[in-house]
XYZ file of C-alpha atoms in Angstrom:
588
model
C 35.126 0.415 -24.949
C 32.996 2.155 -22.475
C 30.093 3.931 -23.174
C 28.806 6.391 -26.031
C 28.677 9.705 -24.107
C 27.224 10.934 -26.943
C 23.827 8.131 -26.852
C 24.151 7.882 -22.897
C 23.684 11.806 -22.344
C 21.537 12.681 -24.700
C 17.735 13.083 -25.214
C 15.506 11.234 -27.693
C 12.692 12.025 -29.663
C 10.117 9.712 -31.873
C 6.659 9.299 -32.633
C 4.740 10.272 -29.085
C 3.802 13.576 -28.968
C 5.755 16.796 -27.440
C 4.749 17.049 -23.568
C 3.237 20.394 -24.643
C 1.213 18.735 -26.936
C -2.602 18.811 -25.952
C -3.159 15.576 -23.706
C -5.332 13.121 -25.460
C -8.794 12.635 -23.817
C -9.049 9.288 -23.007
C -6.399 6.426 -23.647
C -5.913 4.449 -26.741
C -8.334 1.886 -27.295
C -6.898 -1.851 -26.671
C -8.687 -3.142 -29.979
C -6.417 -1.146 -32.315
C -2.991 -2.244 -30.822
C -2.896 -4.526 -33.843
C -3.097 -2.097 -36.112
C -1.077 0.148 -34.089
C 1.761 -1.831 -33.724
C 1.910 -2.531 -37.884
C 1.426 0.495 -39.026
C 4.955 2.867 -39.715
C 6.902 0.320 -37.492
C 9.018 -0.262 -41.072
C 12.312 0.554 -38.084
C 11.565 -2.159 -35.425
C 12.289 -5.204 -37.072
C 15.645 -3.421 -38.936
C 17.056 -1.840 -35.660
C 15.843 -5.028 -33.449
C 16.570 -7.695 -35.535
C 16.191 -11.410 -33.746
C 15.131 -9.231 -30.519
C 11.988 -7.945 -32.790
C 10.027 -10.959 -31.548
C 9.990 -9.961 -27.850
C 7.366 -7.206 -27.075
C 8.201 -3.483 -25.918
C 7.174 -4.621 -22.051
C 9.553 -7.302 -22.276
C 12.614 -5.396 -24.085
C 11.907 -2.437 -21.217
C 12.276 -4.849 -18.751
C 15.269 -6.443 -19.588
C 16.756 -3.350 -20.359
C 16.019 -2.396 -16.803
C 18.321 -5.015 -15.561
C 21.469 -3.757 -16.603
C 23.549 -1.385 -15.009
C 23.768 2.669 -16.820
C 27.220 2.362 -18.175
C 25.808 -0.910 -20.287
C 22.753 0.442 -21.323
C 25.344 3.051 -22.289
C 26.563 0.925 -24.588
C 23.158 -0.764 -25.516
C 21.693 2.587 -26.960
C 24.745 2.624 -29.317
C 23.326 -0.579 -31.239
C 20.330 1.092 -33.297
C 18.064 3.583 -33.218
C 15.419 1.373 -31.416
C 17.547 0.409 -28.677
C 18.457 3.780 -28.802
C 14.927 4.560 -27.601
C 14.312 2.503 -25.151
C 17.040 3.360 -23.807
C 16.770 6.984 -23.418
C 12.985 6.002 -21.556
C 12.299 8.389 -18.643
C 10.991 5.659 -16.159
C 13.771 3.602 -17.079
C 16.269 6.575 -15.821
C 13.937 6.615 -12.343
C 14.201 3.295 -11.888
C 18.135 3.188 -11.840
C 18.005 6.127 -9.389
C 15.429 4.565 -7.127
C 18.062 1.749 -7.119
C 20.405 3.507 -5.709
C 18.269 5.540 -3.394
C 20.126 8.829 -0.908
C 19.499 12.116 -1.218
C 17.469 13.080 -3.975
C 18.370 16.435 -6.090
C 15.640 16.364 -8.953
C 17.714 18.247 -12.386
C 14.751 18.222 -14.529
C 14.643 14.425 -15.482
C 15.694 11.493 -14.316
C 18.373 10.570 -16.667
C 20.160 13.916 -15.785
C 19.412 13.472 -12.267
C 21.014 9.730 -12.500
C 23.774 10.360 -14.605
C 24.460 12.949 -11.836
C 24.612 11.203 -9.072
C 26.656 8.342 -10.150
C 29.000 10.878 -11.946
C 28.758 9.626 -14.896
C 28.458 12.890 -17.010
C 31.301 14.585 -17.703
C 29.474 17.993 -17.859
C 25.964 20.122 -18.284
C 27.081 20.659 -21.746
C 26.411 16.347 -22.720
C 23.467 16.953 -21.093
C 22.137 19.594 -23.150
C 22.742 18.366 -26.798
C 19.477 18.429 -29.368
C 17.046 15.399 -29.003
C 16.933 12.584 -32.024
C 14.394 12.054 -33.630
C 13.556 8.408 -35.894
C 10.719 7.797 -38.139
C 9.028 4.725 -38.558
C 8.315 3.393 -35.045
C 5.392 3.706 -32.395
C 4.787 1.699 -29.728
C 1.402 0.817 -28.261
C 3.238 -0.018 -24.838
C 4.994 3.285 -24.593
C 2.349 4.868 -25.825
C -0.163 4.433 -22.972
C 3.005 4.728 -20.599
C 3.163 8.199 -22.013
C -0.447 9.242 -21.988
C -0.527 7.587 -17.972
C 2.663 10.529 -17.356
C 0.701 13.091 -19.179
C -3.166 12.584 -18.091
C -4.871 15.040 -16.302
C -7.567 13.637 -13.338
C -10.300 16.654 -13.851
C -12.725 13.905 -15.038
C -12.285 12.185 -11.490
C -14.204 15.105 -9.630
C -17.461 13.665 -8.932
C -18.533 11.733 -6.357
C -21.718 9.483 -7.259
C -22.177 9.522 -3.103
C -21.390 5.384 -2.349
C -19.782 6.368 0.629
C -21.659 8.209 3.499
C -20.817 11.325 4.390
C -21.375 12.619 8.126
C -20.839 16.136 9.339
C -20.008 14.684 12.904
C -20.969 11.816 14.702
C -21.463 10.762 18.580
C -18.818 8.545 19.956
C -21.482 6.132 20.520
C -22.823 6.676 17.048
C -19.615 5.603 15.238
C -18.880 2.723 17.432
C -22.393 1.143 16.400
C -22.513 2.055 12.838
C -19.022 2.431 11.194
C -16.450 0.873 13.327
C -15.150 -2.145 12.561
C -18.262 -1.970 9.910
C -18.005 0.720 6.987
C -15.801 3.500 5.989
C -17.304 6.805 6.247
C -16.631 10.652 5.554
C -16.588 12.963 8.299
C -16.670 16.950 8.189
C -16.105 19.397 10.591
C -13.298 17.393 12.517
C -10.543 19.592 11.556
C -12.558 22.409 11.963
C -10.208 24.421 14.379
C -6.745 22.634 13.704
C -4.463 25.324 12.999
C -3.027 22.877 10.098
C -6.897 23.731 8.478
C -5.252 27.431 6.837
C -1.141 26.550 7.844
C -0.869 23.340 5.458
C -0.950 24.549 2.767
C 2.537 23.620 0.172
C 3.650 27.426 -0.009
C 3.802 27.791 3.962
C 5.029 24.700 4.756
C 8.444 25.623 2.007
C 8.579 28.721 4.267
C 8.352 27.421 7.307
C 10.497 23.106 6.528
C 11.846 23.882 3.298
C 15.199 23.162 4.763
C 13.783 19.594 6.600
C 14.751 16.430 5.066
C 11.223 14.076 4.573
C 11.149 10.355 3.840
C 9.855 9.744 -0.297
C 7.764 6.988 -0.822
C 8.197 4.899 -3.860
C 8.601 1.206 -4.838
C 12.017 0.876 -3.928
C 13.978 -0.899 -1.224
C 16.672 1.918 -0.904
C 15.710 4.653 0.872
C 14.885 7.715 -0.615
C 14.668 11.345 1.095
C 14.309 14.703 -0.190
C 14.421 18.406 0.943
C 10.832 20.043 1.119
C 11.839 22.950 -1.376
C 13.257 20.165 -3.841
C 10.448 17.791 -3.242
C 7.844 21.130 -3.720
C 10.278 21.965 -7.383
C 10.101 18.262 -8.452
C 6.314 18.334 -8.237
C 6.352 21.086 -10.532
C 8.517 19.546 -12.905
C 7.896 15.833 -13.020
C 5.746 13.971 -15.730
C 6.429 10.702 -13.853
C 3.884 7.447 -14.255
C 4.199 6.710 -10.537
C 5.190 10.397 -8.977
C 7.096 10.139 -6.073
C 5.075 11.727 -3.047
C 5.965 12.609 1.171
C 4.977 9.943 3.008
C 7.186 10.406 6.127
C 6.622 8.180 9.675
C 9.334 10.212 11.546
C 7.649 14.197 10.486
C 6.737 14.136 14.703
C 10.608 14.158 15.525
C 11.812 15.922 12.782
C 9.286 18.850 12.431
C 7.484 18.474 16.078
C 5.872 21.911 15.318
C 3.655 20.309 13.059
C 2.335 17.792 15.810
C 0.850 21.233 16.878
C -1.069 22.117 14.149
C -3.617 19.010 14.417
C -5.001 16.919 17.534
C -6.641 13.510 16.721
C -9.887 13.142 16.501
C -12.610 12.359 19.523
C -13.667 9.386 17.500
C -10.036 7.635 17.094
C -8.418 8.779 20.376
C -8.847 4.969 21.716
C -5.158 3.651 20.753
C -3.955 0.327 22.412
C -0.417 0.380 20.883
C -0.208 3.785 23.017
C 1.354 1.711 26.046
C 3.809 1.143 24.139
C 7.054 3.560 24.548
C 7.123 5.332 21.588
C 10.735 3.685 20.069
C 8.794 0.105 20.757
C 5.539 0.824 18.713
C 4.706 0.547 15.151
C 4.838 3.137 12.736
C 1.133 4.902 13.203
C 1.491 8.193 11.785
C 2.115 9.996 8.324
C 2.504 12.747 6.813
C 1.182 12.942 2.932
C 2.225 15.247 0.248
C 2.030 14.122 -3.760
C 1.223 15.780 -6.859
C -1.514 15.219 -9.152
C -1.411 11.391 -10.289
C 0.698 9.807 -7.037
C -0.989 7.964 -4.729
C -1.127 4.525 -2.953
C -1.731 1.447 -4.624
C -4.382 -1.286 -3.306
C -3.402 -2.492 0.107
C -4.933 -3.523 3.574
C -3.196 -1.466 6.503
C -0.731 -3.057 8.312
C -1.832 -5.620 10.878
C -5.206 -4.983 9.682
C -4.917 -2.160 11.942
C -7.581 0.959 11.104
C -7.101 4.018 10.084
C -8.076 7.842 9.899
C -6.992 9.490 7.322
C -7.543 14.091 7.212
C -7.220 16.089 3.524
C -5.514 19.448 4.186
C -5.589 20.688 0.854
C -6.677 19.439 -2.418
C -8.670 16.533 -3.509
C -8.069 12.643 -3.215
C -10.452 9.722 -4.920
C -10.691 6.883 -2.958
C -11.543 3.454 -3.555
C -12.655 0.331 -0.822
C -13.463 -3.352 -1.185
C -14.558 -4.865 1.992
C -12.569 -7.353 3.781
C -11.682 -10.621 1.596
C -12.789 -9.192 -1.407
C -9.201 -9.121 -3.369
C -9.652 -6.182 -5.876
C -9.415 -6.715 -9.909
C -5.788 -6.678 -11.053
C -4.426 -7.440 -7.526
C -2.603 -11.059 -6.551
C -1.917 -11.713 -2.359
C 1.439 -13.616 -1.618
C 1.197 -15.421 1.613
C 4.592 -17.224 2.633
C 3.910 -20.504 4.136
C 7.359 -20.240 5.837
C 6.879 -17.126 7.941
C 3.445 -15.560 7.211
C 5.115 -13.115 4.680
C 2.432 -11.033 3.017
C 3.296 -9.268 -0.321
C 0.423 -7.312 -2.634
C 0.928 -7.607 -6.174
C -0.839 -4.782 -7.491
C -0.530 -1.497 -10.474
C -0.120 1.317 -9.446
C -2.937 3.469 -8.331
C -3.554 5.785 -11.652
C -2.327 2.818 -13.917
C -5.548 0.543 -12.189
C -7.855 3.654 -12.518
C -7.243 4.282 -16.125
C -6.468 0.234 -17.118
C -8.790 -2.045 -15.070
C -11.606 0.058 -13.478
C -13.484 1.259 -16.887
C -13.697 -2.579 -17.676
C -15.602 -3.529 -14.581
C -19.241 -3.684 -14.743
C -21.246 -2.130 -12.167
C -21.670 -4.530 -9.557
C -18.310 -5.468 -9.209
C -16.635 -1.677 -9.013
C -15.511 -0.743 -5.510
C -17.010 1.727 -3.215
C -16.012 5.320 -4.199
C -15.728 8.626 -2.854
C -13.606 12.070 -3.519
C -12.376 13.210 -0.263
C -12.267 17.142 -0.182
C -10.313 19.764 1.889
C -11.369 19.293 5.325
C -12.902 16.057 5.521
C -11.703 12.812 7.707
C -12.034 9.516 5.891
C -12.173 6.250 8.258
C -11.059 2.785 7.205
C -11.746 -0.132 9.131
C -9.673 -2.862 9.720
C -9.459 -5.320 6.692
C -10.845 -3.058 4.019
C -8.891 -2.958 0.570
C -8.242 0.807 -0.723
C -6.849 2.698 -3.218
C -5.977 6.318 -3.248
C -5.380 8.307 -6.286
C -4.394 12.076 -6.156
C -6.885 14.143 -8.331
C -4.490 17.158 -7.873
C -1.869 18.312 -5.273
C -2.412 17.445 -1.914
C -1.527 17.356 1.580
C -2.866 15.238 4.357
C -1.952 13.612 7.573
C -3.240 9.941 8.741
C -2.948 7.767 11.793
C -3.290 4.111 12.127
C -4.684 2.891 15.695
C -5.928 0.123 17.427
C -9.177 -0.050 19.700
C -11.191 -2.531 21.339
C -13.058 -3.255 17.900
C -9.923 -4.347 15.645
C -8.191 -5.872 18.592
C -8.655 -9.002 18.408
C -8.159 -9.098 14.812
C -4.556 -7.589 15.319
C -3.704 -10.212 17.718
C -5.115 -12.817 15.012
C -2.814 -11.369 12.621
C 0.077 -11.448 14.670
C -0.456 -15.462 15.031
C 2.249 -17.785 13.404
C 1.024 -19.674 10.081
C -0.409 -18.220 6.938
C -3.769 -19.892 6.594
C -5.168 -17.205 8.621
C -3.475 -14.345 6.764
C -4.034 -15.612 3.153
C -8.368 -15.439 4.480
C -8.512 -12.154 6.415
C -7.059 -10.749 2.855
C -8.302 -13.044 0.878
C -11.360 -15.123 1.772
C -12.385 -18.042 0.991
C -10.371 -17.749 -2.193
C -7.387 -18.558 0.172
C -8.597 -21.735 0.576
C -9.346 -24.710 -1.083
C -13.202 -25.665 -2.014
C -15.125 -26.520 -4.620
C -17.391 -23.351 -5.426
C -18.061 -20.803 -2.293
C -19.573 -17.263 -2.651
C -17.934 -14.504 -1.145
C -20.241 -12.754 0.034
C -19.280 -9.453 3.074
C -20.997 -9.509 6.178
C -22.447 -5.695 6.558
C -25.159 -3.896 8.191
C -27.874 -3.647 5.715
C -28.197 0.240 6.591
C -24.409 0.825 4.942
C -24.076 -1.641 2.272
C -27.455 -2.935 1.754
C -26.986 -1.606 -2.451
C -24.068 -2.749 -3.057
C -23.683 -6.398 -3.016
C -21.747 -8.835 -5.763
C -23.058 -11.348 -7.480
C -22.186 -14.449 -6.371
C -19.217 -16.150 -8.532
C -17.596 -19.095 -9.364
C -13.570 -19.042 -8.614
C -11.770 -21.002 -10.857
C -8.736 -23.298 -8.684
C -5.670 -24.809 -8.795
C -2.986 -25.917 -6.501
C 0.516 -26.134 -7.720
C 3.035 -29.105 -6.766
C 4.843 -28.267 -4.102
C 3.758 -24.534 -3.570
C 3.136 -24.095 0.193
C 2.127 -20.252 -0.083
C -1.074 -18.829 -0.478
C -1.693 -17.149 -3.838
C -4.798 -15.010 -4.371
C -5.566 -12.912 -7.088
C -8.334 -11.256 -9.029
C -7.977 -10.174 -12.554
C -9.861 -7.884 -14.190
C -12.876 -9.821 -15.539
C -12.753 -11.034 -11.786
C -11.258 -14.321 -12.564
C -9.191 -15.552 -9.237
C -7.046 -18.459 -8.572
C -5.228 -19.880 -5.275
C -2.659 -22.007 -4.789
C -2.674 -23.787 -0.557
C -0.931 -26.499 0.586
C -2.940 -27.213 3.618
C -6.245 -29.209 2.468
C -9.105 -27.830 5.145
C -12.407 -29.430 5.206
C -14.741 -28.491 2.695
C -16.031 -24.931 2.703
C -18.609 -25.144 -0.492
C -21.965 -24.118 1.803
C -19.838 -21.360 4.029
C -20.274 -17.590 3.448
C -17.047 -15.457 3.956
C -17.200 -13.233 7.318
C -14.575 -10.873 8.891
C -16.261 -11.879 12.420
C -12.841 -12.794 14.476
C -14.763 -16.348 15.233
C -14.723 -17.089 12.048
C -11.608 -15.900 10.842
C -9.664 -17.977 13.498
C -11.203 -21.323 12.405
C -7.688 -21.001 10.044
C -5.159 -20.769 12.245
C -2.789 -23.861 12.348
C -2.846 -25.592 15.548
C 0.414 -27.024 15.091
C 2.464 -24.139 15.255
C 3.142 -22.060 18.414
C 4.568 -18.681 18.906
C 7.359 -19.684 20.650
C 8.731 -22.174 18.719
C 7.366 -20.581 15.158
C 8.415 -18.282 12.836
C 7.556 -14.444 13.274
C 6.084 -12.889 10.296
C 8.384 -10.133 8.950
C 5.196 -8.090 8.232
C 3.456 -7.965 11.769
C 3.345 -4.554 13.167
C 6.135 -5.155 15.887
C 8.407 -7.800 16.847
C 7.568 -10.893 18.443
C 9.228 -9.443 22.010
C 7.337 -6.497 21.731
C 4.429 -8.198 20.904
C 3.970 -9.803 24.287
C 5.328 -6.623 26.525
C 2.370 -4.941 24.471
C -0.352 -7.381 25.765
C 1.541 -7.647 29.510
C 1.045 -4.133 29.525
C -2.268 -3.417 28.168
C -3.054 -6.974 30.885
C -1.334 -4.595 34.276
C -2.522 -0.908 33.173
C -6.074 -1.453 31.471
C -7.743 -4.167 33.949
C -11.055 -3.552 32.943
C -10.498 -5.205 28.918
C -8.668 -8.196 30.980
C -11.760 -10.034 29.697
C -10.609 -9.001 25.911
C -7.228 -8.726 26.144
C -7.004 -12.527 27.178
C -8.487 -13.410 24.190
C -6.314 -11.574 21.695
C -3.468 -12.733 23.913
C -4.525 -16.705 23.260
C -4.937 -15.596 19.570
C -1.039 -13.446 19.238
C 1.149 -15.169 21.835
C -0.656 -18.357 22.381
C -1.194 -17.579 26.286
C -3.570 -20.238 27.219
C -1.146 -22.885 26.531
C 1.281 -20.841 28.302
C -0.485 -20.326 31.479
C -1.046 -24.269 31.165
C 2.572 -24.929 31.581
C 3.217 -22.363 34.295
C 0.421 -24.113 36.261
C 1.576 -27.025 35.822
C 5.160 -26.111 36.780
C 3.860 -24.183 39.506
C 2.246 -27.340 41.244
C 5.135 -29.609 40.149
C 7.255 -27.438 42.647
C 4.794 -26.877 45.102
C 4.665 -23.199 44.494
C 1.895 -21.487 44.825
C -0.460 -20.994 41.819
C 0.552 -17.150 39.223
C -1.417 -14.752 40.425
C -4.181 -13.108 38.022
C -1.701 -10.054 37.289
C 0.820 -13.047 36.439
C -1.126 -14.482 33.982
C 0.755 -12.904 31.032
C 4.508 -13.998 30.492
C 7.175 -11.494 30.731
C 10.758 -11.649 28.584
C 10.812 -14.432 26.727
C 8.294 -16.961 28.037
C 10.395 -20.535 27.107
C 11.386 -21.399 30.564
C 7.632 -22.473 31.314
C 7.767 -24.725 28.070
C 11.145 -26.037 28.946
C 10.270 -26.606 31.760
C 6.816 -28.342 30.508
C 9.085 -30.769 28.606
C-alpha cells in the first residue's frame, strides 16, 4: 500500500493550454468565473464527489499539507485529484519544505521526487502526460496565466517619481531624505560592476559559488550560480525563486570591488559595529522576469539604496502608514513581532492594482540599467522584475532615520503597529490618514480622505492592520488610547513616540524578534556611536531614551551613585555597558 509510481511520477495534462501556447493578453475576467466554472466541468463533481463542495483554492491547500508519498496515494483516487495533484507549485512547495541544495531537473516534481529519492528512475519520470476532458478551473487558470505572463506592458513610466541625474549632498539631505524616494543617474557611472554584471560574466567568473535563494520558506535554500542562471531559463514558476544573498561580501569579496557606495548614502551608524555584530545591510539581487519582492517596509525602518545593473525593475511606494491594498500588518502584543501579510509581487500587480482608482494607486517608477533608487525609512514598496535582472542594495542608517530606528527597537507594539500602520493601528472613531510631505514632491498625489471601518476582537492583544483592495481596513488593539478622531497621521519621530507604552522597559521587556540586532548589541551600538561620534551626543541621547530606555537608567545610576557617596558617572559614562540591571537592582 504505498504509493502509485505510476500517478506519483508522472505528468498531467487537461484543459489549460500547452506552455507553448501563445500567452493570453490580459487575465480572465472575474465576472465570468460563474460561467467558467459550469461550463464542461461534467468531471468535478464525479471524480470529487462530497469534496466537490470545497473550492479549487481550498482542495490545493489541503492537498499541500500532506506529505509526497500520500499525495502519492491521493492522485490514485480520480482523475481530479489526479490533477491537483500533479500541480507544479504544489511540487515547489514540498521542496521549499525541505530546503538544501537546490539542483533544478526541469520541474519541480522531478526535482522533489529527486531529492527525497522517491523515484525509482528517469524512466517514471519520463512517461506521456494524461490528459481528462471535462474540467477547467478558474483558480488554476489564472495561476497558470500568472506562470506564463509576460511584463512588456509594464515598460512605461508615467514619471510619479523624480528622477535626478545627481544631486549635492546638501541637496538630498533637504529634499529626499527622510522625505521622498527618488531616482538617481550617473552614480554608477564608473563602477566596474556598470559592464562586469552582467549574468553571462558573472557564470564565468562564480558559477561554481554557492548564493543564498530567496523564497517564502523557513528552510534554507541555496543554489550554484550556473544552476540558479539554468533554472531561470527553465522555470515557469508563479513566485520565481531569485539571488538575494547577505553573505555575497565573504563569499565572492571580488565583487565588493566592482561597486563603491554612493556619496549620498556613505553616512552609516550601524558601521561601528564589528561586522559579525551588525545587521544584515547588504544584497546581492538576481531574478528572472516575474520574481520580485512583495510589499514590505525595510527592516527597522532602516533606508535604503537600491543600484540596477542590468535589466529593468517596476517599483511601487506608499508613504509611511499608508498600508497598501491587499496587505494585512501583524503586530504581536507579546514581543513586538511584526509579520506582513501580503501576495506576491506579480500576483498584486496583475490582481489588485488594475482595480484601484487613480487616487489611491501607489507611486510608480521603472528603474533602468544604471540608475540608483532611494527609499526612505517607513515607505511601503513593491518590486516586480519586468525582465532579468541584477542589482545590488544596501540598507543604512544616518542621522535622519536614527531616531526612528531607536523608536523601533523600543519594547511594546503600539508603536510598531503606527509607524506601519497609522492611525489604523489604533483605535478612533473616524481619522484621515493623511502623509506629511513637502508640497514640492508629493504635492499631486494626495488620497482622499476615508472612513476605516473598526473592530476589536475579544481578547486579541495584537495589532491587525490591513487594507483590501477597495481600500477597506480594519484593526484589532487591545490598548484603548485617547481619542485620535481630529489627529492627522505624521512619520515626525514626536509624533510617532506618543505610542510607546510607558509601562514596559527594555530591561525587564520582551525583545522583538524582528529588530535589526539583539537587545545586547543594541546598547554596545549606542555606547559606541555615544564614545566615538561625540559631536551627535545631542542625538544619540535621544534615540538612546527611545531604544534602551537610558534616561531612566542614568536615573538609577545617579541615584546609586549618591547613595554610596561615589562620585557622580561621568558624561562618557552616561551610556550603560554589558547588561545594565545592576543599576536597577540596585534602584530596588
Amino acid at each position: 500500500r504505498g504509493p502509485c509510481p505510476s500517478r506519483l511520477n508522472s505528468p498531467t495534462r487537461y484543459f489549460l493550454p500547452s506552455p507553448h501556447a501563445p500567452k493570453p493578453s490580459k487575465p480572465t475576467d472575474p465576472a465570468r468565473s460563474p460561467a467558467m466554472e459550469s461550463a464542461g466541468n461534467d468531471r468535478r463533481d464525479a471524480a470529487l464527489g462530497s469534496l466537490a463542495v470545497l473550492p479549487d483554492e481550498l482542495l490545493c491547500a489541503i492537498v499541500d499539507l500532506l506529505q509526497p508519498t500520500d499525495i502519492g496515494r491521493l492522485a490514485c483516487v480520480s482523475s481530479v485529484m489526479y490533477i491537483l495533484c500533479n500541480e507544479e507549485p504544489l511540487w515547489m512547495s514540498k521542496y521549499l519544505s525541505v530546503g538544501g541544495h537546490l539542483e533544478y531537473k526541469c520541474s519541480w516534481k522531478k526535482t522533489t521526487l529527486s531529492r527525497l529519492s522517491l523515484c525509482s528512475g528517469n524512466s517514471e519520470l519520463e512517461q506521456k502526460a494524461r490528459h481528462f476532458d471535462g474540467f477547467n478551473s478558474l483558480f488554476l487558470y489564472r495561476r497558470w496565466y500568472r506562470c506564463f505572463t509576460t511584463l512588456s506592458s509594464y515598460s512605461f513610466d508615467n514619471g510619479h517619481v523624480e528622477r535626478k541625474d545627481d544631486l549635492s549632498l546638501d541637496h538630498f539631505h533637504s529634499q529626499y531624505d527622510g522625505k521622498g524616494p527618488v531616482l538617481l543617474g550617473k552614480l554608477a557611472e564608473t563602477w566596474p560592476a556598470r559592464t562586469k554584471w552582467t549574468i553571462q560574466q558573472l557564470v564565468h567568473d562564480y558559477g561554481e559559488v554557492t548564493f543564498r535563494i530567496s523564497q517564502r520558506s523557513p528552510k534554507k535554500i541555496i543554489m550554484k550560480l550556473k544552476d540558479y542562471v539554468s533554472y531561470m531559463e527553465l522555470q515557469h514558476d508563479e513566485d520565481p525563486l531569485y539571488i538575494f544573498d547577505d553573505k555575497f561580501g565573504e563569499t565572492t569579496p571580488a565583487l565588493l570591488e566592482d561597486y563603491r557606495v554612493p556619496h549620498l548614502f556613505q553616512e552609516d551608524l550601524f558601521g561601528v559595529l564589528d561586522y559579525e555584530q551588525r545587521p544584515a545591510f547588504r544584497w546581492l539581487i538576481i531574478g528572472p522576469e516575474r520574481s520580485g519582492a512583495s510589499w514590505h517596509v525595510d527592516p527597522g525602518l532602516t533606508s535604503a539604496w537600491n543600484t540596477l545593473l542590468c535589466g529593468r525593475k517596476r517599483w511601487a511606494l506608499y508613504p509611511p502608514g499608508r498600508v497598501p491594498g491587499g496587505v494585512t500588518v501583524h503586530v504581536s502584543d507579546e514581543d513586538g513581532d511584526v509579520d506582513i501579510e501580503t501576495p506576491t509581487s506579480l500576483q498584486w500587480w496583475l490582481d489588485i492594482y488594475p482595480h484601484l482608482a487613480e487616487h489611491e494607486k501607489p507611486l510608480e517608477c521603472t528603474q533602468l540599467p544604471g540608475e540608483t533608487i532611494f527609499v526612505p525609512s517607513g515607505w511601503w514598496h513593491c518590486v516586480l522584475n519586468l525582465e532579468t535582472t541584477v542589482a545590488v542594495t544596501q540598507n543604512f542608517v544616518n542621522q535622519s532615520n536614527f531616531e526612528h530606528v531607536c523608536l523601533d527597537m523600543a519594547p511594546g507594539h503600539c508603536h510598531k503597529g503606527v509607524c506601519r500602520a497609522g492611525l489604523l493601528a489604533v483605535p478612533g472613531k473616524s481619522v484621515r490618514d493623511i502623509e506629511n510631505h513637502p508640497a514640492g514632491t508629493m504635492s499631486a498625489w494626495n488620497h482622499n480622505d476615508m472612513t476605516r471601518a473598526e473592530k476589536r476582537l475579544k481578547g486579541s492583544g495584537s495589532v491587525r492592520a490591513s487594507n483590501s483592495a477597495n481600500q477597506c481596513a480594519s484593526f484589532e488593539f487591545s490598548d484603548v488610547h485617547e481619542s485620535l478622531e481630529n489627529q492627522v497621521f505624521s512619520y515626525d519621530i514626536g509624533f510617532l513616540s506618543q505610542f510607546l507604552e510607558k509601562e514596559k522597559d527594555h530591561y525587564t521587556s520582551v525583545w522583538s524578534p524582528t529588530n535589526p540586532i539583539g537587545q545586547r548589541e543594541a546598547r554596545e551600538w549606542l555606547r559606541r556611536l555615544w564614545v566615538l561620534k561625540p559631536e551627535l551626543r545631542g542625538l544619540i541621547w535621544k534615540g538612546a531614551c527611545l531604544a534602551i530606555s537610558v534616561d531612566k537608567w542614568y536615573a538609577c545610576l545617579e541615584e546609586v551613585s549618591a547613595c554610596h557617596s561615589l562620585p557622580p558617572p561621568s558624561e562618557d559614562e552616561k551610556l550603560p555597558v554589558g547588561t545594565g540591571l545592576h543599576c536597577f537592582r540596585q534602584c530596588d
